[in-house]
CSV table of C-alpha atoms in Angstrom, one decimal:
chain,number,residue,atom,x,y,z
A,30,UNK,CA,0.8,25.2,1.0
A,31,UNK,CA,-0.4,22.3,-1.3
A,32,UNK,CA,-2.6,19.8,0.1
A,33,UNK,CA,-2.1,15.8,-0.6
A,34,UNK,CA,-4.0,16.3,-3.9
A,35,UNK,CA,-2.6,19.6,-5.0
A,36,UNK,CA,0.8,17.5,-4.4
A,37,UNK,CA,-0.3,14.7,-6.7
A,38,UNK,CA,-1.1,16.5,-9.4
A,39,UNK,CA,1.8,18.9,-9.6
A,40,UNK,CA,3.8,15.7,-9.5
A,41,UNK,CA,1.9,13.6,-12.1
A,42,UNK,CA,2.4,17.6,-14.4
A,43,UNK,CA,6.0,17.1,-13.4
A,44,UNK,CA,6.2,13.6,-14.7
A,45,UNK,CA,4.3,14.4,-17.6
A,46,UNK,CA,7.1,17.8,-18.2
A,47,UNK,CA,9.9,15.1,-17.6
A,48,UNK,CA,8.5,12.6,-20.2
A,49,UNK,CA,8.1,14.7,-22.7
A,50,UNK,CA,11.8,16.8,-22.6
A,51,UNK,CA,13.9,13.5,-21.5
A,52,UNK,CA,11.7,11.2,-23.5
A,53,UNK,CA,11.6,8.7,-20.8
A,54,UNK,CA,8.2,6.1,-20.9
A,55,UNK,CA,7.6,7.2,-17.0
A,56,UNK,CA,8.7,9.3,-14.4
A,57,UNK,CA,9.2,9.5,-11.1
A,58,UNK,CA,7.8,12.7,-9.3
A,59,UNK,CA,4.9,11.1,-7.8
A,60,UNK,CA,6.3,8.5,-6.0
A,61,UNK,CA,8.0,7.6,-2.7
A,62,UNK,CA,10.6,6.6,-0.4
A,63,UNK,CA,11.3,4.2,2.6
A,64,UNK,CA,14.3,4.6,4.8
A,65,UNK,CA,15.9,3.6,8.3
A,66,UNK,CA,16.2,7.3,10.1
A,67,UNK,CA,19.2,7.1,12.7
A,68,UNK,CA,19.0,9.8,15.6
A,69,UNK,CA,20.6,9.6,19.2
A,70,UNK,CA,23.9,9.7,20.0
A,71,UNK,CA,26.3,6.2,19.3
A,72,UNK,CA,25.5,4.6,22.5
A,73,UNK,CA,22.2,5.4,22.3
A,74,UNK,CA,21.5,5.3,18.8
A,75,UNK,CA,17.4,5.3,17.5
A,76,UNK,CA,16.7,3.8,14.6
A,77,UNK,CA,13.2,4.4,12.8
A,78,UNK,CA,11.2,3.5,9.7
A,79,UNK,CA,9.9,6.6,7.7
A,80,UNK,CA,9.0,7.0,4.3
A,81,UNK,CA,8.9,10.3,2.2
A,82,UNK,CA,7.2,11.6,-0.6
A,83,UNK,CA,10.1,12.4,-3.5
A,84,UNK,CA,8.9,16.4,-3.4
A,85,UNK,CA,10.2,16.2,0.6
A,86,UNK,CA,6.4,16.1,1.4
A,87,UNK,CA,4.3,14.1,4.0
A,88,UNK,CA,7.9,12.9,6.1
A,89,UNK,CA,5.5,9.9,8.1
A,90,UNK,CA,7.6,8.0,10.9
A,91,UNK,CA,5.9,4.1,10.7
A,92,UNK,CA,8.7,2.9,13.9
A,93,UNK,CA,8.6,4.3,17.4
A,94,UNK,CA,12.3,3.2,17.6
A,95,UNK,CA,11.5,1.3,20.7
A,96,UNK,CA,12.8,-1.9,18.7
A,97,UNK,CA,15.4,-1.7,16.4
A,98,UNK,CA,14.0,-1.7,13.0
A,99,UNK,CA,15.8,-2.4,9.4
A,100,UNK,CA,15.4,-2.4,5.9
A,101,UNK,CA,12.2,-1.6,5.0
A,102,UNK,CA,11.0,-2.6,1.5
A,103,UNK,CA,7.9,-1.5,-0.5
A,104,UNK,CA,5.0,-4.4,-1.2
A,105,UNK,CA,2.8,-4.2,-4.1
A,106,UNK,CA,0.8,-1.3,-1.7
A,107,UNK,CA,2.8,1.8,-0.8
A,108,UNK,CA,0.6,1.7,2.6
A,109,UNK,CA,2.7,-1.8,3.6
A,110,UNK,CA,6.2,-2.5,4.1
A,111,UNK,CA,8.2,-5.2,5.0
A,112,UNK,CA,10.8,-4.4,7.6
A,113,UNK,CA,13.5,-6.7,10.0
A,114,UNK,CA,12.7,-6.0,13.5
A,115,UNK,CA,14.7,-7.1,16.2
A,116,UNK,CA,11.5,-8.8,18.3
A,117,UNK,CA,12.1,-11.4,21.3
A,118,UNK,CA,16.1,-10.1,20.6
A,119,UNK,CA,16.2,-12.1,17.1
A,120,UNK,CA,15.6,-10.2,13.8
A,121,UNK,CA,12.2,-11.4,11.9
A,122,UNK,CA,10.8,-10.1,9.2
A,123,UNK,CA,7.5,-8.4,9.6
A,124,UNK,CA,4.8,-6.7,7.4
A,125,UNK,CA,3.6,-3.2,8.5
A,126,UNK,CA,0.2,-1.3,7.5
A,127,UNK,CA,1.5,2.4,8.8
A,128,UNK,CA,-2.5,3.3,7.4
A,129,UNK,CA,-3.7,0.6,9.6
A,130,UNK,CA,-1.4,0.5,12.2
A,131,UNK,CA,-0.7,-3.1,12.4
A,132,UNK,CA,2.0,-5.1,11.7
A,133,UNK,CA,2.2,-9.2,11.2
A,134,UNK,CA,5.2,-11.7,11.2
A,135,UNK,CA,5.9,-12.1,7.5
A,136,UNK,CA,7.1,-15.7,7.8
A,137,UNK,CA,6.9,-18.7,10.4
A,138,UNK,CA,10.6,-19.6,10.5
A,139,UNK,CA,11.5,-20.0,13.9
A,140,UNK,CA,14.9,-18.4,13.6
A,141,UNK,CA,16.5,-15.5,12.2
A,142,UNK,CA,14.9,-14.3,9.0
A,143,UNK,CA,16.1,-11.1,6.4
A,144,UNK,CA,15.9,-9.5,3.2
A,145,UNK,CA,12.3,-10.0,1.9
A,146,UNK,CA,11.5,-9.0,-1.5
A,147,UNK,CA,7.7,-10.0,-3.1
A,148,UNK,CA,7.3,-10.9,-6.2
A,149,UNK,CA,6.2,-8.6,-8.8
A,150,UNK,CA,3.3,-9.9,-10.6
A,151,UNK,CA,1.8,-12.3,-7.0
A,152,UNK,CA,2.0,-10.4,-3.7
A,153,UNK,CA,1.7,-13.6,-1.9
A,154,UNK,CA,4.6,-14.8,-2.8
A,155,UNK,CA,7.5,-13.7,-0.9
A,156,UNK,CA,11.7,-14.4,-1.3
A,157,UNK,CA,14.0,-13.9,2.0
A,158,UNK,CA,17.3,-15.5,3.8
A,159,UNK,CA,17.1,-17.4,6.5
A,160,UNK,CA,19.8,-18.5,9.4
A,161,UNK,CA,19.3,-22.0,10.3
A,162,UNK,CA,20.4,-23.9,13.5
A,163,UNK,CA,24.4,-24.5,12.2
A,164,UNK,CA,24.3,-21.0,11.5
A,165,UNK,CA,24.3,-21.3,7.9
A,166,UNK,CA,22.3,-18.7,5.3
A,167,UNK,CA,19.8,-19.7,2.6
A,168,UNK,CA,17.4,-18.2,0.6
A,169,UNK,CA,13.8,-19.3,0.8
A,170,UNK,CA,10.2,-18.9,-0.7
A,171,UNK,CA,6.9,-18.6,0.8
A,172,UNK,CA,3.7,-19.0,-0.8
A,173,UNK,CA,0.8,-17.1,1.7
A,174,UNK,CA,-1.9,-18.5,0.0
A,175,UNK,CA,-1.0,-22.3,0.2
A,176,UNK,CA,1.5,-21.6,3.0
A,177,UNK,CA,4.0,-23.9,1.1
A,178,UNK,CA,7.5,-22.6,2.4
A,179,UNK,CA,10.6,-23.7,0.1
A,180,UNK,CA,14.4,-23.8,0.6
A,181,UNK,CA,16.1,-22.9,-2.8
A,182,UNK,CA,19.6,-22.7,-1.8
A,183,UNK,CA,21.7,-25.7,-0.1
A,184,UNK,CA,25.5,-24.6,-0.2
A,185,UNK,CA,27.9,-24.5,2.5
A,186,UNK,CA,28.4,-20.9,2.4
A,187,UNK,CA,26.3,-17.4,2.7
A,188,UNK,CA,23.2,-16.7,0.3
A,189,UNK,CA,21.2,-13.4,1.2
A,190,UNK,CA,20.1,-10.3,-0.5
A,191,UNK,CA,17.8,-11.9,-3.1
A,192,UNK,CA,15.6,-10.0,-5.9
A,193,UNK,CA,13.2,-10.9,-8.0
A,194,UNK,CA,13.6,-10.1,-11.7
A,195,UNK,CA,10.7,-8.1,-12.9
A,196,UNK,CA,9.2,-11.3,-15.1
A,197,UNK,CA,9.4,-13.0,-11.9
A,198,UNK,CA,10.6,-15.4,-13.3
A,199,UNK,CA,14.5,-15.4,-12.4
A,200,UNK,CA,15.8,-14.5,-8.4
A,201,UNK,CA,19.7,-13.0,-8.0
A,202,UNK,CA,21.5,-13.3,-4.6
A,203,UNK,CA,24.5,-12.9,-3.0
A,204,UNK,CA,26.7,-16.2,-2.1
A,205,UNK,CA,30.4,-16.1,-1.1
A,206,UNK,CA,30.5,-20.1,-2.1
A,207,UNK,CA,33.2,-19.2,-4.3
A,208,UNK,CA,35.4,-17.3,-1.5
A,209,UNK,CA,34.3,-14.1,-2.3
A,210,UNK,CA,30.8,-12.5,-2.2
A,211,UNK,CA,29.5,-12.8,-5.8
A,212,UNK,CA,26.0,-12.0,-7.6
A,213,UNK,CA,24.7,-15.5,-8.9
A,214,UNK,CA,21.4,-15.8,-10.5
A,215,UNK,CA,18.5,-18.7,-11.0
A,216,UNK,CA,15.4,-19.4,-11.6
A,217,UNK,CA,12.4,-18.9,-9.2
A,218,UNK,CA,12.4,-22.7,-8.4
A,219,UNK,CA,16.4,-22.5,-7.3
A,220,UNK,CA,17.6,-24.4,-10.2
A,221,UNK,CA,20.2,-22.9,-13.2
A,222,UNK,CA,22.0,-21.6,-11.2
A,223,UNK,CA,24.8,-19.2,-12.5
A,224,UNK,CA,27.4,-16.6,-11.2
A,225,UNK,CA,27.1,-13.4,-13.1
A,226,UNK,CA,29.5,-11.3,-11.7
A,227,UNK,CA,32.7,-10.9,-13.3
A,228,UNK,CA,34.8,-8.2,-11.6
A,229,UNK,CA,36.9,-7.1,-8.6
A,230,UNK,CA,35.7,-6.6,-5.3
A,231,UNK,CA,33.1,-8.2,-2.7
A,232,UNK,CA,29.5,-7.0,-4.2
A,233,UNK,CA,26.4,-6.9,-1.8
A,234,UNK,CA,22.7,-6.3,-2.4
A,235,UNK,CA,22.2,-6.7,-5.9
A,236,UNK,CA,18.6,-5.2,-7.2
A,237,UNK,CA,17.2,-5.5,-10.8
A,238,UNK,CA,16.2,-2.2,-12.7
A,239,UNK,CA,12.0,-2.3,-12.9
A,240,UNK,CA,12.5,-2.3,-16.4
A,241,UNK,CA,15.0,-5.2,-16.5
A,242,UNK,CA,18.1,-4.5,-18.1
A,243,UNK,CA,20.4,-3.6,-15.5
A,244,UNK,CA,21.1,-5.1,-11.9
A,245,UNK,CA,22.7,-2.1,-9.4
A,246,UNK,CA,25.0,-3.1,-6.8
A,247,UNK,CA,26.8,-2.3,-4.4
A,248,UNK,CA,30.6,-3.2,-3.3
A,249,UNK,CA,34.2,-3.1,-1.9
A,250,UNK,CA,36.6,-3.1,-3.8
A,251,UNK,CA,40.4,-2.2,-2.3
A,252,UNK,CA,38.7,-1.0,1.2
A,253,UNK,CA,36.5,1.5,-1.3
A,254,UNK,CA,32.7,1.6,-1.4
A,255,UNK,CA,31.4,2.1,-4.7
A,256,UNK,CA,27.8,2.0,-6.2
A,257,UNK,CA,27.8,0.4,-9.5
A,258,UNK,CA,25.6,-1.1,-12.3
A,259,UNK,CA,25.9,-3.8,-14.9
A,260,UNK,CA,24.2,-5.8,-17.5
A,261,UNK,CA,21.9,-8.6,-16.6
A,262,UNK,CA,24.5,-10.9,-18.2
A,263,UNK,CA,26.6,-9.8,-15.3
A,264,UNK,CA,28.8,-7.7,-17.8
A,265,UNK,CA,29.3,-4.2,-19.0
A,266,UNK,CA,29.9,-3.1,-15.2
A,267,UNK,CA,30.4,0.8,-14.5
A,268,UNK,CA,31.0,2.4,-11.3
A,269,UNK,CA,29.0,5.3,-10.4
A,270,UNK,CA,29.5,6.6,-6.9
A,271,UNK,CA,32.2,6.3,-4.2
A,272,UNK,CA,32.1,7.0,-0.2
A,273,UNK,CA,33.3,6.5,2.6
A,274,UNK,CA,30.4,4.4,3.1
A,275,UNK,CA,28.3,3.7,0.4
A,276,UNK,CA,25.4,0.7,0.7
A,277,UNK,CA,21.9,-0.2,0.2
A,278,UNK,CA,20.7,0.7,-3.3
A,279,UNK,CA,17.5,1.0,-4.6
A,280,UNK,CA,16.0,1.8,-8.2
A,281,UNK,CA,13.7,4.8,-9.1
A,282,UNK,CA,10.5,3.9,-10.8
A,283,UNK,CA,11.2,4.8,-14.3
A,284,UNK,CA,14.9,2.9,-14.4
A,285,UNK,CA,16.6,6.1,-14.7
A,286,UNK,CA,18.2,6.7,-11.1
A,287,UNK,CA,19.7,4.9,-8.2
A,288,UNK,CA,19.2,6.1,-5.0
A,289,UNK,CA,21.5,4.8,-2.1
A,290,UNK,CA,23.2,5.9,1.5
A,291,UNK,CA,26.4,7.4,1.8
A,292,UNK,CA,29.1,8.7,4.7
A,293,UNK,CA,31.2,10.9,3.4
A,294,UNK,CA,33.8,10.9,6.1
A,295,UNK,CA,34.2,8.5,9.6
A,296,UNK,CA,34.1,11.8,11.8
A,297,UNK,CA,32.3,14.9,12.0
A,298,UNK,CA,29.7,16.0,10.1
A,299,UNK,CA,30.5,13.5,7.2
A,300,UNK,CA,30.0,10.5,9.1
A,301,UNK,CA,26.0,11.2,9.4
A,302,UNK,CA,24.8,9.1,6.6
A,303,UNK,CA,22.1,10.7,3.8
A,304,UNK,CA,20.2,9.5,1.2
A,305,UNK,CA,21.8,10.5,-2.4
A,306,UNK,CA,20.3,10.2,-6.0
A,307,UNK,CA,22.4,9.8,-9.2
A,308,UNK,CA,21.1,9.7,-12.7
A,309,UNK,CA,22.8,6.6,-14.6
A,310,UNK,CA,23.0,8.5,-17.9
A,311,UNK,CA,24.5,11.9,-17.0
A,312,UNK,CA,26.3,10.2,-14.0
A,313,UNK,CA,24.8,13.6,-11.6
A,314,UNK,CA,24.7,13.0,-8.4
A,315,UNK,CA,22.3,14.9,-5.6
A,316,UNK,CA,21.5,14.5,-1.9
A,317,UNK,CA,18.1,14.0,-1.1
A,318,UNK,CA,16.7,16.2,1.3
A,319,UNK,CA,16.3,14.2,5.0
A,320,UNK,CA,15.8,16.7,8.3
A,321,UNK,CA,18.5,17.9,9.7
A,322,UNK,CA,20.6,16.1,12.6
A,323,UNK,CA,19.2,12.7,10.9
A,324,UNK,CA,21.0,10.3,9.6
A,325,UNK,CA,18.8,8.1,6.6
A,326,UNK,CA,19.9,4.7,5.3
A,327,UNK,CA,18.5,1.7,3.6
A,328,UNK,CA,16.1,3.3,1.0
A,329,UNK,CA,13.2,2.1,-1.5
A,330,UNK,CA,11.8,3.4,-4.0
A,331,UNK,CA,8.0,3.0,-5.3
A,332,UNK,CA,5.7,4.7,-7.9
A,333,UNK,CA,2.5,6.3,-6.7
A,334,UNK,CA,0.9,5.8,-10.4
C-alpha cells in the first residue's frame, strides 16, 4: 500500500515513462480530479463535491450533500475549488478550502451567480455569469484585490460558460444572440467580440486546451450529444465522443485528453452517469474508475507538478 509520497513519485516516474515514449512536454499521472458525485435514489437524489487523484487514490468528499452542490472548478491551488451551491435556495458561487475546511462567497452579486473560471496567470481575478433582475444572463469580472466588479456582456440573449484563454488575455462563452447557442470569443475587457463557431448543432461549455490551440466543446446536434474539439479560429471541428448524455468537459494537464460525463442509456444501469477519458490523437476512449453505485459528473482536471 503506497503512502501519499510513494504515490507521487510513482506518478511523477510514470510521467517521466510517458514523456519519453509519447514524446509529449508533460504528463499527466500526478494530477487530479474534481467532480459532482450523484447517490440516492431520483426523488431523493445527493449530490456531493469529491475530487480524485488520477491513479484512483485519496477519493476525498469536500460536500456533505446537505446543500446541493455544482460544478466544481480547480483555482490556481488544488486545495480550493470554486463550486455553485444552492445557499438561501439561490445558486452562488463559493470558494472552498477542503484542507481548511472553509468556504467563502466568491462574489457579492446579490442574485444568481455560475460558472467561475480564474484567470491563469492572477488568482484574484475571477470570470462568471450572472442572472440579473429581468432574468437576463451576462458574464462578468471581478477583481479581489481592488474589488472592481465589471459587466462585459450587454445583449438581449444568454451569455454563460466563459473561459479564459491560457494568455489570459482572450475569454470564450456561450451566447444564443444569434438564435442558437454559439461559442463567441473577446478580449478580457469584453470588446472584439467574435463568433467562432461554424457548425451544426447547439454547443455548450466551451474550454481552451492549457496549451492553447484547441477549445473542446460540447453539443447537440440532431437530439445527439457529442464531445468535440476545434481550432481556436473556431474551425477544423472533429467529433470525438457520443452518448446518450454527454456534457461537461474538461482538459488534462498536458493537452492530450478530454475528460467528460457520459449516460450511456436513459434506463438501467446505463443511465448512471461516469466519468470517461479519450485521448484526442488515437481517439481511445476509457471510463475512469468512480465507486460503484455512484454516479460522477462535472469534472476538472489539474496538475499536481
Amino acid at each position: 500500500i503506497y503512502n501519499n509520497n510513494q504515490s507521487k513519485i510513482a506518478n511523477l516516474i510514470s510521467d517521466e515513462i510517458f514523456k519519453s515514449i509519447i514524446r509529449e512536454k508533460k504528463g499527466h499521472f500526478n494530477s487530479k480530479i474534481a467532480y459532482v458525485a450523484e447517490s440516492g435514489g431520483l426523488k431523493n437524489r445527493k449530490k456531493r463535491i469529491a475530487t480524485i487523484n488520477f491513479d484512483g487514490s485519496g477519493l476525498n468528499y469536500i460536500t456533505n450533500g446537505n446543500s446541493l452542490a455544482l460544478t466544481p472548478r480547480f483555482t490556481h491551488n488544488p486545495d480550493i475549488l470554486t463550486i455553485l451551491l444552492y445557499h438561501n435556495n439561490t445558486p452562488s458561487l463559493f470558494t472552498i478550502n477542503h484542507k481548511l475546511n472553509s468556504i467563502q462567497k466568491l462574489t457579492n452579486f446579490s442574485g444568481t451567480t455560475m460558472s467561475a473560471d480564474i484567470h491563469p496567470n492572477n488568482p484574484n481575478l475571477v470570470i462568471f455569469s450572472a442572472i440579473d433582475s429581468s432574468g437576463n444572463s451576462d458574464i462578468y469580472s471581478l477583481d479581489h484585490t481592488s474589488g472592481i466588479r465589471k459587466r462585459l456582456t450587454f445583449a438581449k440573449s444568454i451569455e454563460t460558460t466563459a473561459s479564459f484563454s491560457p494568455s489570459g488575455k482572450n475569454i470564450i462563452f456561450i451566447s444564443d444572440r444569434s438564435g442558437r447557442q454559439e461559442i463567441y470569443q473577446m478580449d478580457i475587457n469584453g470588446s472584439d467580440v467574435n463568433k467562432i463557431s461554424n457548425n451544426r448543432g447547439d454547443y455548450s461549455k466551451p474550454a481552451w486546451s492549457p496549451d492553447g490551440s484547441l477549445i473542446a466543446f460540447t453539443k447537440i446536434i440532431k437530439g445527439r450529444f457529442v464531445i468535440g474539439i476545434m481550432t481556436e479560429d473556431g474551425y477544423n471541428e472533429r467529433i470525438l465522443a457520443t452518448g446518450y448524455v454527454a456534457e461537461g468537459v474538461s482538459w488534462s494537464p498536458n493537452s492530450r485528453y478530454l475528460i467528460y460525463s457520459k449516460k450511456n442509456s436513459p434506463f438501467g444501469k446505463g443511465s448512471i452517469p461516469k466519468l470517461y477519458i479519450i485521448d484526442i490523437v488515437t481517439g481511445y476512449e476509457k471510463i475512469f474508475s468512480t465507486p460503484d453505485g455512484e454516479g460522477a459528473t462535472d469534472p476538472d482536471w489539474i496538475g499536481l507538478n
